[in-house]
Short mmCIF file of N, CA and C in Angstrom, two decimals:
data_model
loop_
_atom_site.label_atom_id
_atom_site.label_comp_id
_atom_site.label_asym_id
_atom_site.label_seq_id
_atom_site.Cartn_x
_atom_site.Cartn_y
_atom_site.Cartn_z
N MET A 1 1.05 -0.88 0.10
CA MET A 1 -0.26 -0.11 -0.22
C MET A 1 0.31 0.74 0.09
N THR A 2 0.31 1.90 -0.67
CA THR A 2 1.55 3.56 -0.27
C THR A 2 1.36 4.15 0.28
N GLU A 3 1.80 4.84 0.95
CA GLU A 3 1.87 5.66 1.65
C GLU A 3 1.41 7.36 1.37
N LYS A 4 0.36 7.74 2.24
CA LYS A 4 0.11 8.65 2.02
C LYS A 4 0.56 10.59 2.16
N LYS A 5 0.87 11.02 1.81
CA LYS A 5 1.58 12.35 2.39
C LYS A 5 0.19 13.26 3.09
N ALA A 6 0.14 13.83 4.16
CA ALA A 6 -0.90 14.70 5.02
C ALA A 6 -0.59 15.88 4.90
N SER A 7 -1.02 17.07 3.80
CA SER A 7 -0.88 18.38 3.98
C SER A 7 -1.02 19.40 5.65
N ASP A 8 -0.15 20.18 5.76
CA ASP A 8 -0.56 20.80 6.69
C ASP A 8 -2.03 20.95 7.43
N ASP A 9 -2.80 21.20 6.23
CA ASP A 9 -4.82 21.48 6.00
C ASP A 9 -5.05 19.71 6.23
N GLY A 10 -4.78 18.97 6.55
CA GLY A 10 -4.76 17.83 6.98
C GLY A 10 -5.60 16.82 5.54
N THR A 11 -4.89 17.11 4.13
CA THR A 11 -6.04 16.40 2.79
C THR A 11 -4.44 15.84 2.78
N ASP A 12 -5.09 15.40 1.64
CA ASP A 12 -3.99 14.55 1.55
C ASP A 12 -3.83 14.59 -0.31
N GLU A 13 -1.92 14.54 -0.19
CA GLU A 13 -1.52 15.14 -1.32
C GLU A 13 -1.28 13.74 -2.43
N GLN A 14 -1.37 13.02 -2.35
CA GLN A 14 -1.30 12.19 -3.29
C GLN A 14 -2.36 10.87 -3.45
N LEU A 15 -4.15 11.90 -2.78
CA LEU A 15 -4.67 11.57 -2.79
C LEU A 15 -5.01 11.08 -4.76
N SER A 16 -5.56 10.39 -5.28
CA SER A 16 -5.87 10.28 -6.86
C SER A 16 -7.28 11.15 -6.97
N PHE A 17 -7.11 11.22 -8.24
CA PHE A 17 -8.55 12.58 -8.62
C PHE A 17 -9.77 11.78 -8.12
N GLY A 18 -10.08 9.98 -8.23
CA GLY A 18 -11.23 9.93 -7.82
C GLY A 18 -10.95 9.81 -6.22
N GLU A 19 -10.61 9.13 -6.08
CA GLU A 19 -10.46 9.67 -3.95
C GLU A 19 -10.55 10.35 -3.95
N ALA A 20 -10.66 12.04 -4.54
CA ALA A 20 -10.61 13.24 -3.64
C ALA A 20 -11.73 13.76 -3.65
N LEU A 21 -12.15 13.26 -4.67
CA LEU A 21 -13.93 13.61 -5.15
C LEU A 21 -15.19 12.68 -4.59
N GLU A 22 -14.63 11.30 -4.40
CA GLU A 22 -15.33 10.80 -3.47
C GLU A 22 -15.41 11.04 -2.20
N SER A 23 -14.25 11.84 -1.53
CA SER A 23 -13.91 12.17 -0.56
C SER A 23 -15.04 14.31 -0.23
N LEU A 24 -14.77 14.64 -1.47
CA LEU A 24 -15.53 16.03 -1.55
C LEU A 24 -16.85 15.24 -1.72
N GLU A 25 -17.49 14.44 -2.08
CA GLU A 25 -18.76 14.01 -2.43
C GLU A 25 -19.67 13.63 -1.15
N GLU A 26 -18.53 12.94 -0.01
CA GLU A 26 -18.92 12.42 0.94
C GLU A 26 -19.14 13.52 1.64
N ILE A 27 -18.44 14.93 2.00
CA ILE A 27 -18.15 15.88 3.29
C ILE A 27 -19.61 16.54 2.52
N LEU A 28 -19.93 16.71 1.29
CA LEU A 28 -21.77 16.97 0.14
C LEU A 28 -22.63 16.41 1.18
N ARG A 29 -22.13 15.13 1.01
CA ARG A 29 -23.24 13.99 1.95
C ARG A 29 -23.53 14.66 2.32
N ARG A 30 -22.15 15.14 4.02
CA ARG A 30 -22.93 15.32 5.28
C ARG A 30 -23.64 16.32 5.52
N ILE A 31 -23.35 17.42 5.06
CA ILE A 31 -23.18 18.80 5.21
C ILE A 31 -24.75 18.32 4.57
N GLU A 32 -25.49 18.55 3.82
CA GLU A 32 -26.35 18.35 3.43
C GLU A 32 -27.37 17.13 4.29
N GLY A 33 -27.51 16.25 4.50
CA GLY A 33 -27.75 15.74 5.41
C GLY A 33 -27.82 15.59 7.29
N GLU A 34 -26.88 17.52 6.90
CA GLU A 34 -27.33 17.49 8.52
C GLU A 34 -26.32 17.05 9.33
N GLU A 35 -25.30 16.49 8.86
CA GLU A 35 -25.04 14.95 9.92
C GLU A 35 -23.67 15.57 10.71
N ILE A 36 -23.24 16.91 9.62
CA ILE A 36 -22.17 17.20 10.23
C ILE A 36 -21.93 18.65 11.39
N ASP A 37 -21.45 18.31 12.98
CA ASP A 37 -21.74 19.09 14.07
C ASP A 37 -21.54 20.23 13.52
N ILE A 38 -21.87 21.23 14.22
CA ILE A 38 -22.18 22.74 14.23
C ILE A 38 -20.35 23.57 14.13
N ASP A 39 -19.79 22.61 15.37
CA ASP A 39 -18.27 22.79 15.58
C ASP A 39 -17.16 22.00 14.49
N GLN A 40 -17.58 21.54 14.08
CA GLN A 40 -16.93 20.68 12.66
C GLN A 40 -17.31 21.52 11.35
N LEU A 41 -18.22 21.98 10.84
CA LEU A 41 -18.51 22.48 9.62
C LEU A 41 -17.01 23.66 9.33
N ALA A 42 -16.71 24.28 10.02
CA ALA A 42 -15.38 24.84 9.65
C ALA A 42 -14.58 24.33 9.25
N THR A 43 -14.54 22.79 10.03
CA THR A 43 -13.46 22.44 9.20
C THR A 43 -13.39 21.45 8.69
N GLU A 44 -14.38 20.89 8.44
CA GLU A 44 -14.98 19.93 7.12
C GLU A 44 -15.31 20.68 5.63
N LEU A 45 -15.73 22.25 6.04
CA LEU A 45 -15.07 23.22 4.73
C LEU A 45 -13.71 23.00 4.45
N GLN A 46 -13.54 23.28 5.15
CA GLN A 46 -11.51 23.74 5.18
C GLN A 46 -11.62 22.41 4.39
N ARG A 47 -10.96 21.54 4.52
CA ARG A 47 -10.93 20.17 4.10
C ARG A 47 -11.10 20.14 2.34
N GLY A 48 -12.76 20.21 2.71
CA GLY A 48 -13.66 20.47 1.05
C GLY A 48 -12.52 21.59 0.20
N ALA A 49 -12.39 22.47 1.02
CA ALA A 49 -11.95 23.76 -0.40
C ALA A 49 -10.25 22.70 -0.82
N ALA A 50 -9.66 22.42 0.14
CA ALA A 50 -8.58 21.90 0.03
C ALA A 50 -8.66 20.79 -1.14
N LEU A 51 -9.62 19.97 -1.21
CA LEU A 51 -10.22 18.53 -1.60
C LEU A 51 -10.17 19.38 -3.45
N LEU A 52 -10.71 20.04 -3.18
CA LEU A 52 -11.51 20.49 -4.33
C LEU A 52 -10.34 21.24 -5.24
N GLU A 53 -9.05 22.27 -4.50
CA GLU A 53 -8.28 23.14 -4.90
C GLU A 53 -6.94 21.34 -5.93
N LEU A 54 -7.09 20.65 -4.32
CA LEU A 54 -5.85 19.90 -4.52
C LEU A 54 -7.08 18.83 -6.82
N CYS A 55 -8.25 18.76 -6.66
CA CYS A 55 -8.99 18.59 -8.19
C CYS A 55 -8.16 19.26 -8.97
N ARG A 56 -8.34 20.78 -9.00
CA ARG A 56 -8.92 21.90 -9.97
C ARG A 56 -6.66 21.30 -10.72
N GLY A 57 -5.76 21.27 -9.80
CA GLY A 57 -4.89 21.14 -9.76
C GLY A 57 -4.14 19.69 -10.56
N LYS A 58 -5.17 18.86 -10.33
CA LYS A 58 -4.98 17.57 -11.39
C LYS A 58 -5.68 17.68 -12.66
N ILE A 59 -7.11 18.36 -12.71
CA ILE A 59 -7.17 18.77 -13.67
C ILE A 59 -6.94 19.66 -14.80
N ARG A 60 -5.68 20.39 -14.21
CA ARG A 60 -5.08 21.24 -14.76
C ARG A 60 -3.72 20.64 -15.56
N LYS A 61 -3.16 19.97 -14.42
CA LYS A 61 -1.72 18.94 -15.27
C LYS A 61 -2.54 18.26 -15.96
N ALA A 62 -3.44 17.56 -16.14
CA ALA A 62 -4.04 16.75 -17.16
C ALA A 62 -4.20 17.47 -18.70
N GLU A 63 -4.71 18.65 -18.51
CA GLU A 63 -4.91 19.21 -19.59
C GLU A 63 -3.60 19.87 -20.14
N VAL A 64 -2.56 20.31 -19.25
CA VAL A 64 -1.66 20.49 -20.05
C VAL A 64 -0.94 19.45 -21.14
N GLU A 65 -0.85 17.99 -20.15
CA GLU A 65 -0.17 16.96 -20.57
C GLU A 65 -0.93 16.31 -21.92
N VAL A 66 -2.32 16.96 -21.76
CA VAL A 66 -2.74 16.29 -22.94
C VAL A 66 -2.59 17.53 -24.09
N THR A 67 -2.25 18.70 -23.75
CA THR A 67 -2.00 19.70 -24.73
C THR A 67 -0.98 19.58 -25.67
N GLN A 68 0.23 18.62 -24.77
CA GLN A 68 1.51 18.55 -24.62
C GLN A 68 1.88 17.37 -26.17
N ILE A 69 0.41 16.12 -25.52
CA ILE A 69 0.43 15.66 -26.71
C ILE A 69 0.05 15.17 -27.97
N VAL A 70 -1.02 16.03 -27.50
CA VAL A 70 -1.41 16.54 -29.33
C VAL A 70 -0.35 17.38 -29.69
N GLN A 71 -0.17 18.71 -29.40
CA GLN A 71 1.34 19.15 -30.32
C GLN A 71 1.89 18.43 -30.65
N GLY A 72 3.12 17.27 -29.50
CA GLY A 72 3.68 16.62 -29.95
C GLY A 72 3.41 16.05 -31.39
N LEU A 73 1.76 15.47 -31.75
CA LEU A 73 1.33 14.64 -32.81
C LEU A 73 1.04 15.32 -33.88
N ASP A 74 1.26 16.85 -33.54
CA ASP A 74 0.98 17.84 -35.01
C ASP A 74 2.25 18.18 -35.27
N ASP A 75 3.61 18.37 -34.17
CA ASP A 75 4.28 18.30 -34.91
C ASP A 75 4.79 17.22 -35.69
N THR A 76 5.16 15.77 -35.54
CA THR A 76 5.26 14.93 -36.36
C THR A 76 4.75 14.37 -37.24
N GLU A 77 3.22 14.85 -37.25
CA GLU A 77 2.20 14.81 -38.36
C GLU A 77 2.65 15.51 -39.71
N ALA A 78 3.04 17.21 -39.22
CA ALA A 78 3.51 18.41 -39.89
C ALA A 78 5.33 17.93 -40.54
N GLN A 79 6.13 17.34 -39.78
CA GLN A 79 7.60 16.98 -40.16
C GLN A 79 7.32 15.68 -41.08
N GLU A 80 6.21 14.62 -41.08
CA GLU A 80 6.21 13.58 -41.89
C GLU A 80 5.65 14.27 -43.90
N THR A 81 4.93 15.64 -43.73
CA THR A 81 4.75 16.26 -45.39
C THR A 81 5.47 17.56 -45.68
#
């Protein structure tokens, strides 16, 4: 099993996109179901915000990688013609 690195705000920096999204959905479910004690609400919202930023970062990284791959394919195709 891979060890996950916890950051200062309590999120796991090495969570996969799917794991982070699942955690976000669980937080949202508990908030909507009023299962979170008011004393824990701010903590859960902070964790949710950190998880959201983690997901956004992974999406941005994937966009860059896809763009680079497509550009590489375009460059190769241009060189062949």
